[in-house]
């Protein structure tokens, strides 16, 4: 089975109700195709409204994070079951901004990925080294450890997605070289069980200008896009490169 390309937008803490026209614009820009899956992860406040606007065109919606439990006394948190109930199909877990801003470590990320699977969502499990790790030549050690710690044992290879996002490339305009991306994606594929079936996305300053060469790499099955996913035109241009 070929791996279906996945182009995922992560809106982070951006987006008000006036963003809902985005999905009509995305469709009008020619992003719809049988050959790829398009996902947007809006802020939680827009989930319900975006599900309607997105599903009309066959786009999918995901959460940006979830709690490990299905319900309970956890003020401000959202469970995987709630995301599913709102119409989400995916949830990002272990994004480097969650790891850095909220001290999320691998065991918590793994529990969140487990919660996603329990709720019927596909987790997008993020890994990636810092610039210090890369300069010290320990990027494979770091990513290998994150993979071992963050992926639940029971998940089928098609039941989750990995996003490789070098921390130093996120929101900085700096992308990893295609050689470095190819090497890391091959390493990731060889590190996980049944890796041939696992979709591995690249993330970190993906934009229309570099999407084509990154998405053409053999072990790159799509992209996780931050800044360039906020405008329908640039996100559509990236999607069309897949
Ligand atoms: P960026 O963000 O595309 O703005 O670098 C990517 C991400 O954080 O997922």
Coordinates of N, CA and C and ligand atoms in Angstrom, one line a residue:
X1 N 0.8 -1.2 0.0 CA 0.0 0.0 0.0 C 0.9 1.2 0.0
X2 N 0.7 2.1 -1.0 CA 1.5 3.4 -1.0 C 1.1 4.2 0.2
X3 N 2.0 5.0 0.7 CA 1.6 5.9 1.8 C 1.0 7.2 1.2
X4 N -0.2 7.5 1.7 CA -0.9 8.7 1.2 C -0.3 10.0 1.7
X5 N 0.1 10.9 0.9 CA 0.7 12.1 1.4 C -0.3 12.9 2.3
X6 N 0.3 13.5 3.3 CA -0.5 14.2 4.3 C 0.1 15.6 4.4
X7 N -0.7 16.6 4.1 CA -0.2 18.0 4.2 C -1.1 18.6 5.4
X8 N -0.4 18.9 6.5 CA -1.1 19.3 7.7 C -0.7 20.7 8.1
X9 N -1.7 21.6 8.3 CA -1.5 22.9 8.8 C -1.7 23.0 10.3
X10 N -0.7 23.7 10.9 CA -0.8 23.9 12.4 C -1.0 25.4 12.6
X11 N -2.2 25.8 12.9 CA -2.4 27.2 13.1 C -1.9 27.8 14.4
X12 N -1.5 26.9 15.3 CA -1.0 27.3 16.6 C -2.1 28.3 17.3
X13 N -1.6 29.4 17.9 CA -2.6 30.3 18.6 C -2.9 31.4 17.6
X14 N -3.4 31.1 16.5 CA -3.8 32.1 15.5 C -5.2 31.7 15.0
X15 N -6.0 32.7 14.7 CA -7.3 32.4 14.0 C -8.5 32.8 14.8
X16 N -9.3 33.7 14.2 CA -10.6 34.1 14.8 C -11.7 33.7 13.8
X17 N -12.9 33.9 14.1 CA -14.0 33.5 13.2 C -13.9 33.9 11.8
X18 N -13.2 35.0 11.6 CA -13.1 35.5 10.2 C -12.2 34.6 9.3
X19 N -11.6 33.6 10.0 CA -10.7 32.7 9.2 C -11.5 31.6 8.5
X20 N -12.8 31.6 8.7 CA -13.5 30.4 8.2 C -13.6 30.4 6.7
X21 N -13.4 31.5 6.0 CA -13.4 31.6 4.6 C -12.2 30.8 4.0
X22 N -11.2 30.6 4.8 CA -10.0 29.9 4.4 C -10.3 28.6 3.6
X23 N -11.3 27.8 4.0 CA -11.5 26.5 3.4 C -12.0 26.6 2.0
X24 N -12.9 27.6 1.8 CA -13.4 27.8 0.4 C -12.3 28.3 -0.5
X25 N -11.5 29.2 0.1 CA -10.3 29.7 -0.7 C -9.3 28.6 -1.0
X26 N -9.1 27.7 -0.1 CA -8.2 26.6 -0.3 C -8.7 25.7 -1.4
X27 N -10.0 25.4 -1.4 CA -10.6 24.6 -2.4 C -10.5 25.3 -3.7
X28 N -10.8 26.6 -3.7 CA -10.7 27.3 -5.0 C -9.3 27.4 -5.6
X29 N -8.3 27.3 -4.7 CA -6.9 27.4 -5.1 C -6.4 26.0 -5.7
X30 N -7.3 25.0 -5.7 CA -7.0 23.8 -6.3 C -6.3 22.8 -5.4
X31 N -6.5 22.9 -4.1 CA -5.8 22.0 -3.2 C -6.4 20.6 -3.1
X32 N -7.7 20.5 -3.5 CA -8.4 19.2 -3.4 C -7.8 18.2 -4.4
X33 N -7.5 17.0 -4.0 CA -7.1 16.0 -4.9 C -7.3 14.6 -4.2
X34 N -7.6 13.6 -5.0 CA -7.8 12.3 -4.4 C -6.4 11.8 -3.9
X35 N -5.4 12.3 -4.4 CA -4.0 11.7 -4.1 C -3.4 12.3 -2.9
X36 N -4.0 13.1 -2.1 CA -3.4 13.6 -0.9 C -4.5 14.0 0.1
X37 N -4.0 13.9 1.4 CA -4.9 14.3 2.5 C -4.5 15.6 3.0
X38 N -5.5 16.5 3.2 CA -5.2 17.8 3.7 C -5.9 18.0 5.1
X39 N -5.1 18.5 6.0 CA -5.5 18.6 7.4 C -5.2 20.0 7.9
X40 N -6.1 20.5 8.7 CA -5.9 21.8 9.4 C -6.1 21.6 10.8
X41 N -5.2 22.0 11.7 CA -5.4 22.0 13.1 C -5.5 23.4 13.6
X42 N -6.8 23.8 13.8 CA -7.0 25.2 14.2 C -7.0 25.3 15.7
X43 N -7.1 26.5 16.3 CA -7.2 26.6 17.8 C -8.5 26.0 18.2
X44 N -8.6 25.5 19.4 CA -9.8 24.7 19.9 C -11.1 25.5 19.7
X45 N -11.0 26.8 19.8 CA -12.2 27.6 19.8 C -12.9 27.6 18.4
X46 N -12.1 27.2 17.4 CA -12.6 27.2 16.0 C -12.9 25.7 15.5
X47 N -12.7 24.8 16.4 CA -12.9 23.4 15.9 C -14.2 23.1 15.3
X48 N -15.3 23.4 16.0 CA -16.6 23.0 15.5 C -16.9 23.7 14.2
X49 N -16.7 25.0 14.2 CA -17.0 25.8 13.0 C -16.1 25.4 11.8
X50 N -14.8 25.0 12.0 CA -14.0 24.7 10.9 C -14.3 23.3 10.4
X51 N -14.8 22.4 11.3 CA -15.2 21.1 10.8 C -16.2 21.2 9.7
X52 N -17.2 22.0 9.9 CA -18.3 22.2 8.9 C -17.7 22.8 7.6
X53 N -16.8 23.8 7.7 CA -16.3 24.5 6.6 C -15.3 23.6 5.8
X54 N -14.6 22.7 6.5 CA -13.5 21.9 5.9 C -14.1 20.6 5.3
X55 N -15.1 20.0 6.0 CA -15.6 18.7 5.5 C -16.3 18.9 4.2
X56 N -16.9 20.0 4.0 CA -17.6 20.3 2.7 C -16.7 20.1 1.5
X57 N -15.4 20.3 1.7 CA -14.4 20.1 0.6 C -13.6 18.8 0.7
X58 N -13.9 18.1 1.8 CA -13.1 16.8 2.0 C -11.8 17.1 2.8
X59 N -11.6 18.3 3.4 CA -10.4 18.5 4.2 C -10.7 18.0 5.6
X60 N -9.6 17.6 6.3 CA -9.8 17.1 7.6 C -9.4 18.1 8.7
X61 N -9.9 17.9 9.9 CA -9.6 18.8 11.0 C -9.0 18.0 12.1
X62 N -8.0 18.7 12.8 CA -7.4 18.0 14.0 C -7.2 19.0 15.1
X63 N -6.9 18.4 16.3 CA -6.5 19.2 17.5 C -5.0 19.5 17.5
X64 N -4.6 20.4 18.4 CA -3.2 20.7 18.5 C -2.6 20.0 19.7
X65 N -3.4 19.4 20.5 CA -3.0 18.8 21.8 C -4.2 18.1 22.4
X66 N -4.0 17.2 23.3 CA -5.1 16.6 24.1 C -4.6 16.2 25.4
X67 N -5.5 16.0 26.3 CA -5.2 15.4 27.7 C -5.1 13.9 27.6
X68 N -4.5 13.3 28.6 CA -4.4 11.8 28.5 C -5.7 11.1 28.9
X69 N -6.6 11.8 29.7 CA -7.8 11.2 30.2 C -9.0 11.6 29.4
X70 N -10.0 10.8 29.4 CA -11.2 11.1 28.6 C -12.1 12.2 29.1
X71 N -12.1 12.4 30.5 CA -12.8 13.4 31.1 C -12.3 13.5 32.5
X72 N -12.6 14.6 33.2 CA -12.2 14.8 34.6 C -12.0 16.2 35.0
X73 N -11.5 16.4 36.2 CA -11.3 17.7 36.8 C -9.9 18.2 36.3
X74 N -9.9 18.8 35.1 CA -8.6 19.3 34.5 C -8.9 20.6 33.8
X75 N -9.0 21.6 34.5 CA -9.4 22.9 34.0 C -8.6 23.4 32.8
X76 N -9.2 23.7 31.8 CA -8.5 24.2 30.6 C -8.1 23.2 29.6
X77 N -8.2 21.9 30.0 CA -7.7 20.9 29.1 C -8.9 20.3 28.2
X78 N -8.5 19.7 27.2 CA -9.4 19.1 26.2 C -9.0 17.6 26.0
X79 N -10.0 16.7 26.0 CA -9.7 15.3 25.9 C -9.8 14.9 24.4
X80 N -9.1 13.8 24.1 CA -9.1 13.3 22.7 C -10.6 12.9 22.3
X81 N -11.4 12.5 23.3 CA -12.8 12.1 23.0 C -13.5 13.4 22.6
X82 N -13.2 14.5 23.3 CA -13.9 15.8 22.9 C -13.5 16.2 21.5
X83 N -12.3 16.0 21.2 CA -11.8 16.4 19.8 C -12.6 15.6 18.8
X84 N -12.6 14.3 19.1 CA -13.3 13.3 18.2 C -14.8 13.7 18.1
X85 N -15.4 14.0 19.2 CA -16.8 14.4 19.2 C -17.1 15.7 18.4
X86 N -16.1 16.6 18.4 CA -16.2 17.8 17.6 C -16.0 17.6 16.1
X87 N -15.5 16.4 15.7 CA -15.4 16.1 14.3 C -13.9 16.0 13.9
X88 N -13.0 16.0 14.8 CA -11.6 15.9 14.5 C -11.2 14.5 14.1
X89 N -10.2 14.3 13.2 CA -9.7 13.0 12.8 C -8.3 12.8 13.3
X90 N -7.6 13.9 13.6 CA -6.2 13.8 14.0 C -6.0 14.7 15.3
X91 N -4.8 14.5 15.9 CA -4.4 15.4 17.0 C -2.8 15.4 17.0
X92 N -2.3 16.6 17.0 CA -0.8 16.7 17.2 C -0.5 16.5 18.6
X93 N 0.5 15.7 18.9 CA 1.0 15.5 20.3 C 2.5 15.7 20.3
X94 N 3.0 16.2 21.4 CA 4.5 16.4 21.6 C 5.1 17.4 20.7
X95 N 4.3 18.4 20.2 CA 5.0 19.5 19.4 C 6.1 20.1 20.3
X96 N 7.1 20.6 19.7 CA 8.3 21.1 20.4 C 7.9 22.3 21.3
X97 N 6.8 23.0 20.8 CA 6.4 24.2 21.6 C 5.7 23.7 22.9
X98 N 5.0 22.6 22.8 CA 4.4 22.0 24.0 C 5.5 21.4 24.9
X99 N 6.5 20.7 24.3 CA 7.6 20.2 25.1 C 8.3 21.3 25.8
X100 N 8.5 22.5 25.1 CA 9.3 23.6 25.7 C 8.4 24.4 26.7
X101 N 7.2 24.8 26.2 CA 6.4 25.7 27.0 C 5.7 25.1 28.2
X102 N 5.5 23.8 28.1 CA 4.7 23.1 29.1 C 5.5 21.9 29.7
X103 N 6.7 21.8 29.4 CA 7.6 20.8 30.0 C 7.1 19.4 29.7
X104 N 6.5 19.1 28.5 CA 6.0 17.8 28.2 C 7.2 16.9 27.8
X105 N 7.3 15.8 28.5 CA 8.4 14.8 28.2 C 7.8 13.6 27.5
X106 N 8.7 12.7 27.0 CA 8.2 11.6 26.2 C 7.1 10.7 26.8
X107 N 7.2 10.5 28.1 CA 6.2 9.6 28.7 C 4.8 10.2 28.6
X108 N 4.7 11.5 28.8 CA 3.4 12.2 28.7 C 2.9 12.2 27.2
X109 N 3.9 12.4 26.3 CA 3.5 12.4 24.9 C 3.0 11.1 24.5
X110 N 3.6 10.0 25.0 CA 3.2 8.7 24.7 C 1.8 8.4 25.2
X111 N 1.5 8.9 26.4 CA 0.2 8.7 27.0 C -0.9 9.5 26.2
X112 N -0.5 10.7 25.7 CA -1.4 11.5 24.9 C -1.7 10.7 23.5
X113 N -0.7 10.1 23.0 CA -0.8 9.4 21.7 C -1.7 8.2 22.0
X114 N -1.6 7.6 23.1 CA -2.5 6.4 23.5 C -3.9 6.9 23.6
X115 N -4.1 8.1 24.2 CA -5.4 8.6 24.4 C -6.1 8.9 23.0
X116 N -5.3 9.4 22.1 CA -5.8 9.7 20.8 C -6.2 8.4 20.1
X117 N -5.4 7.3 20.2 CA -5.8 6.1 19.6 C -7.1 5.5 20.3
X118 N -7.2 5.6 21.6 CA -8.4 5.2 22.3 C -9.7 5.9 21.8
X119 N -9.5 7.2 21.5 CA -10.7 8.0 21.0 C -11.0 7.9 19.6
X120 N -10.1 7.2 18.8 CA -10.4 7.0 17.4 C -9.7 8.1 16.6
X121 N -8.7 8.8 17.2 CA -8.0 9.9 16.4 C -6.6 9.3 16.0
X122 N -6.1 9.9 15.0 CA -4.7 9.5 14.6 C -3.8 10.6 15.2
X123 N -2.9 10.1 16.1 CA -1.9 11.1 16.6 C -0.8 11.4 15.6
X124 N -0.4 12.7 15.6 CA 0.8 13.1 14.8 C 1.8 13.4 15.9
X125 N 2.8 12.5 16.0 CA 3.7 12.5 17.1 C 5.0 13.2 16.7
X126 N 5.3 14.4 17.3 CA 6.4 15.2 16.9 C 7.7 14.9 17.6
X127 N 8.7 14.9 16.8 CA 10.1 14.7 17.4 C 11.0 15.7 16.7
X128 N 12.2 16.0 17.2 CA 13.1 16.9 16.6 C 14.2 17.3 17.6
X129 N 15.4 17.6 17.1 CA 16.5 18.0 17.9 C 16.6 19.5 18.0
X130 N 17.3 20.0 19.0 CA 17.6 21.4 19.1 C 18.9 21.7 18.3
X131 N 19.2 23.0 18.1 CA 20.4 23.3 17.4 C 21.6 22.8 18.1
X132 N 21.6 22.8 19.5 CA 22.8 22.4 20.2 C 23.0 20.9 20.0
X133 N 21.9 20.1 19.9 CA 22.0 18.7 19.6 C 22.6 18.5 18.2
X134 N 22.1 19.2 17.3 CA 22.6 19.0 15.9 C 24.1 19.4 15.8
X135 N 24.5 20.5 16.5 CA 25.9 21.0 16.4 C 26.8 20.0 17.1
X136 N 26.3 19.3 18.1 CA 27.1 18.3 18.8 C 27.0 16.9 18.1
X137 N 26.3 16.8 17.0 CA 26.2 15.6 16.2 C 25.4 14.5 16.9
X138 N 24.5 14.9 17.8 CA 23.8 13.9 18.5 C 22.3 13.9 18.1
X139 N 22.0 14.4 16.9 CA 20.5 14.4 16.5 C 19.9 13.1 16.4
X140 N 20.6 12.1 15.9 CA 20.0 10.7 15.8 C 19.7 10.1 17.2
X141 N 20.7 10.4 18.2 CA 20.5 9.9 19.5 C 19.2 10.5 20.1
X142 N 19.1 11.8 19.9 CA 18.0 12.5 20.5 C 16.6 12.1 19.9
X143 N 16.6 12.0 18.6 CA 15.3 11.7 17.9 C 15.0 10.2 18.2
X144 N 16.1 9.4 18.2 CA 15.9 7.9 18.5 C 15.2 7.8 19.9
X145 N 15.7 8.5 20.9 CA 15.2 8.4 22.2 C 13.7 9.0 22.3
X146 N 13.5 10.0 21.5 CA 12.1 10.6 21.5 C 11.1 9.5 20.9
X147 N 11.6 8.9 19.8 CA 10.7 7.9 19.2 C 10.4 6.7 20.1
X148 N 11.5 6.2 20.8 CA 11.3 5.1 21.7 C 10.4 5.4 22.8
X149 N 10.5 6.7 23.3 CA 9.7 7.1 24.4 C 8.3 7.6 24.1
X150 N 8.1 8.0 22.9 CA 6.8 8.7 22.6 C 5.8 7.9 21.8
X151 N 6.2 6.8 21.2 CA 5.3 6.0 20.4 C 4.7 4.9 21.2
X152 N 3.4 4.8 21.4 CA 2.8 3.7 22.2 C 3.1 2.4 21.5
X153 N 3.3 1.3 22.3 CA 3.7 0.0 21.8 C 2.5 -0.6 20.9
X154 N 1.3 -0.3 21.3 CA 0.2 -1.0 20.7 C -0.3 -0.4 19.4
X155 N 0.2 0.8 19.0 CA -0.3 1.4 17.8 C 0.1 0.8 16.5
X156 N -0.8 0.5 15.6 CA -0.5 0.0 14.3 C 0.3 1.0 13.5
X157 N 1.1 0.6 12.6 CA 2.0 1.5 11.8 C 1.1 2.5 11.0
X158 N -0.1 2.2 10.7 CA -0.9 3.1 9.9 C -1.8 3.9 10.9
X159 N -1.7 3.7 12.2 CA -2.5 4.3 13.2 C -1.9 5.5 13.8
X160 N -0.7 5.9 13.3 CA -0.1 7.2 13.8 C 0.8 7.7 12.7
X161 N 1.1 9.0 12.9 CA 2.0 9.7 12.0 C 3.1 10.3 12.8
X162 N 4.3 10.3 12.2 CA 5.5 11.0 12.9 C 5.7 12.3 12.1
X163 N 6.0 13.4 12.9 CA 6.4 14.6 12.3 C 7.8 14.9 12.8
X164 N 8.8 14.9 11.9 CA 10.2 15.3 12.2 C 10.3 16.8 12.0
X165 N 10.5 17.5 13.1 CA 10.6 19.0 13.1 C 11.8 19.4 13.9
X166 N 12.9 19.7 13.2 CA 14.1 20.2 13.9 C 13.7 21.5 14.6
X167 N 13.9 21.6 15.9 CA 13.5 22.8 16.6 C 14.0 24.1 16.1
X168 N 15.2 24.0 15.6 CA 15.9 25.3 15.1 C 15.3 25.7 13.7
X169 N 14.5 24.9 13.1 CA 13.9 25.2 11.8 C 12.5 25.7 12.0
X170 N 11.9 25.6 13.2 CA 10.5 26.0 13.3 C 10.3 27.5 13.5
X171 N 9.6 28.1 12.5 CA 9.3 29.5 12.6 C 10.5 30.4 12.4
X172 N 11.6 29.9 12.0 CA 12.9 30.7 11.9 C 13.2 31.0 10.4
X173 N 12.5 30.4 9.5 CA 12.9 30.6 8.1 C 14.0 29.7 7.6
X174 N 14.6 29.0 8.6 CA 15.7 28.1 8.3 C 15.2 26.7 8.1
X175 N 15.5 26.1 6.9 CA 15.0 24.7 6.8 C 16.3 23.8 6.8
X176 N 16.1 22.6 7.2 CA 17.2 21.6 7.1 C 17.5 21.4 5.6
X177 N 18.7 21.0 5.3 CA 19.1 20.7 3.9 C 18.3 19.4 3.5
X178 N 18.1 19.3 2.2 CA 17.4 18.1 1.8 C 18.2 16.8 2.2
X179 N 19.6 16.9 2.2 CA 20.4 15.8 2.6 C 20.1 15.4 4.0
X180 N 20.1 16.4 4.9 CA 19.8 16.2 6.3 C 18.4 15.6 6.5
X181 N 17.4 16.1 5.8 CA 16.1 15.7 5.9 C 16.0 14.2 5.5
X182 N 16.6 13.9 4.3 CA 16.5 12.5 3.8 C 17.2 11.6 4.8
X183 N 18.3 12.0 5.4 CA 19.0 11.1 6.3 C 18.2 10.8 7.5
X184 N 17.6 11.9 8.1 CA 16.9 11.7 9.3 C 15.6 10.9 9.1
X185 N 14.9 11.1 8.0 CA 13.7 10.4 7.7 C 14.0 8.9 7.5
X186 N 15.1 8.6 6.8 CA 15.5 7.2 6.6 C 15.8 6.6 8.0
X187 N 16.5 7.4 8.9 CA 16.8 6.9 10.2 C 15.5 6.6 11.0
X188 N 14.5 7.5 10.9 CA 13.3 7.3 11.6 C 12.5 6.1 11.1
X189 N 12.5 5.9 9.8 CA 11.8 4.8 9.2 C 12.4 3.5 9.6
X190 N 13.7 3.5 9.8 CA 14.4 2.2 10.1 C 14.3 2.0 11.7
X191 N 13.9 3.0 12.4 CA 13.8 2.9 13.9 C 12.5 2.4 14.4
X192 N 11.4 2.5 13.6 CA 10.1 2.1 14.1 C 9.6 0.8 13.5
X193 N 8.8 0.0 14.2 CA 8.4 -1.2 13.7 C 7.5 -1.0 12.4
X194 N 7.7 -1.9 11.4 CA 7.0 -1.8 10.2 C 7.0 -0.3 9.6
X195 N 8.2 0.2 9.7 CA 8.4 1.6 9.3 C 8.0 1.9 7.8
X196 N 8.0 0.9 7.0 CA 7.6 1.2 5.6 C 6.1 1.7 5.5
X197 N 5.3 1.3 6.5 CA 3.9 1.7 6.5 C 3.6 3.0 7.2
X198 N 4.6 3.5 7.9 CA 4.4 4.7 8.8 C 4.6 6.0 7.9
X199 N 3.7 6.9 8.1 CA 3.8 8.2 7.4 C 4.7 9.1 8.2
X200 N 5.7 9.7 7.6 CA 6.7 10.6 8.3 C 6.7 12.0 7.6
X201 N 6.2 13.0 8.3 CA 6.1 14.3 7.8 C 7.4 15.1 8.2
X202 N 7.7 16.1 7.3 CA 8.8 17.1 7.7 C 8.1 18.4 8.1
X203 N 8.6 19.0 9.1 CA 8.1 20.3 9.5 C 9.2 21.3 9.9
X204 N 9.0 22.5 9.7 CA 10.0 23.5 10.0 C 10.3 24.4 8.8
X205 N 9.5 25.6 8.8 CA 9.7 26.6 7.8 C 9.4 26.0 6.4
X206 N 8.5 25.1 6.2 CA 8.1 24.7 4.9 C 7.2 25.8 4.3
X207 N 7.6 26.1 3.0 CA 6.9 27.2 2.3 C 6.8 26.8 0.9
X208 N 6.0 27.6 0.1 CA 5.8 27.2 -1.3 C 7.1 27.1 -2.1
X209 N 8.1 27.9 -1.7 CA 9.4 27.9 -2.4 C 10.2 26.7 -2.2
X210 N 10.1 26.0 -1.0 CA 10.9 24.8 -0.8 C 10.1 23.5 -0.7
X211 N 8.8 23.6 -0.8 CA 7.9 22.4 -0.6 C 8.2 21.3 -1.6
X212 N 8.4 21.7 -2.8 CA 8.5 20.7 -3.9 C 9.8 19.8 -3.7
X213 N 10.9 20.5 -3.4 CA 12.1 19.6 -3.2 C 12.1 18.8 -2.0
X214 N 11.4 19.3 -0.9 CA 11.3 18.5 0.3 C 10.4 17.4 0.1
X215 N 9.2 17.7 -0.5 CA 8.2 16.6 -0.6 C 8.6 15.5 -1.6
X216 N 9.5 15.9 -2.5 CA 10.0 14.9 -3.5 C 10.9 13.8 -2.9
X217 N 11.4 14.0 -1.6 CA 12.3 13.1 -1.0 C 11.5 11.8 -0.7
X218 N 12.2 10.7 -1.0 CA 11.6 9.3 -0.9 C 10.9 9.1 0.5
X219 N 11.6 9.4 1.6 CA 11.0 9.1 2.9 C 10.2 10.2 3.5
X220 N 9.9 11.3 2.7 CA 9.0 12.4 3.2 C 7.6 12.1 2.7
X221 N 6.7 11.9 3.6 CA 5.3 11.6 3.2 C 4.3 12.8 3.4
X222 N 4.9 14.0 3.6 CA 4.0 15.1 3.7 C 4.7 16.1 4.6
X223 N 4.0 17.2 5.0 CA 4.6 18.3 5.7 C 3.7 18.7 6.9
X224 N 4.3 19.2 7.9 CA 3.5 19.9 9.0 C 3.9 21.3 8.9
X225 N 3.0 22.2 8.6 CA 3.2 23.5 8.2 C 2.6 24.5 9.2
X226 N 3.5 25.4 9.7 CA 3.0 26.4 10.7 C 2.6 27.7 9.9
X227 N 3.5 28.6 9.9 CA 3.3 30.0 9.4 C 2.6 30.0 8.0
X228 N 3.1 29.2 7.1 CA 2.6 29.2 5.7 C 1.2 28.5 5.6
X229 N 0.7 28.0 6.7 CA -0.6 27.4 6.6 C -1.7 28.4 6.9
X230 N -1.3 29.6 7.3 CA -2.3 30.6 7.8 C -3.0 31.3 6.6
X231 N -2.3 31.3 5.4 CA -2.9 31.9 4.2 C -3.3 30.7 3.3
X232 N -4.5 30.7 2.8 CA -5.0 29.7 1.9 C -4.1 29.5 0.7
X233 N -3.6 30.6 0.1 CA -2.9 30.6 -1.1 C -1.5 29.9 -0.9
X234 N -0.8 30.2 0.2 CA 0.5 29.5 0.3 C 0.3 28.1 0.8
X235 N -0.7 27.8 1.6 CA -1.0 26.4 2.0 C -1.4 25.6 0.8
X236 N -2.2 26.1 -0.1 CA -2.6 25.4 -1.3 C -1.4 25.1 -2.2
X237 N -0.5 26.1 -2.3 CA 0.7 25.9 -3.1 C 1.6 24.8 -2.6
X238 N 1.7 24.7 -1.3 CA 2.4 23.6 -0.6 C 1.7 22.3 -0.9
X239 N 0.4 22.3 -0.7 CA -0.4 21.0 -0.9 C -0.2 20.5 -2.3
X240 N -0.2 21.4 -3.3 CA -0.2 21.0 -4.7 C 1.2 20.4 -5.0
X241 N 2.2 20.7 -4.2 CA 3.5 20.1 -4.4 C 3.6 18.6 -4.0
X242 N 2.6 18.2 -3.3 CA 2.6 16.8 -2.7 C 2.2 15.8 -3.8
Ligands
LIG1 P1 6.6 26.7 10.8 O1 6.1 25.8 12.0 O2 6.2 26.1 9.5 O3 6.1 28.0 11.1 O4 8.1 26.6 10.9 C1 6.0 24.4 11.9 C2 5.5 23.7 13.1 O5 5.7 24.2 14.2 O6 4.7 22.7 13.0

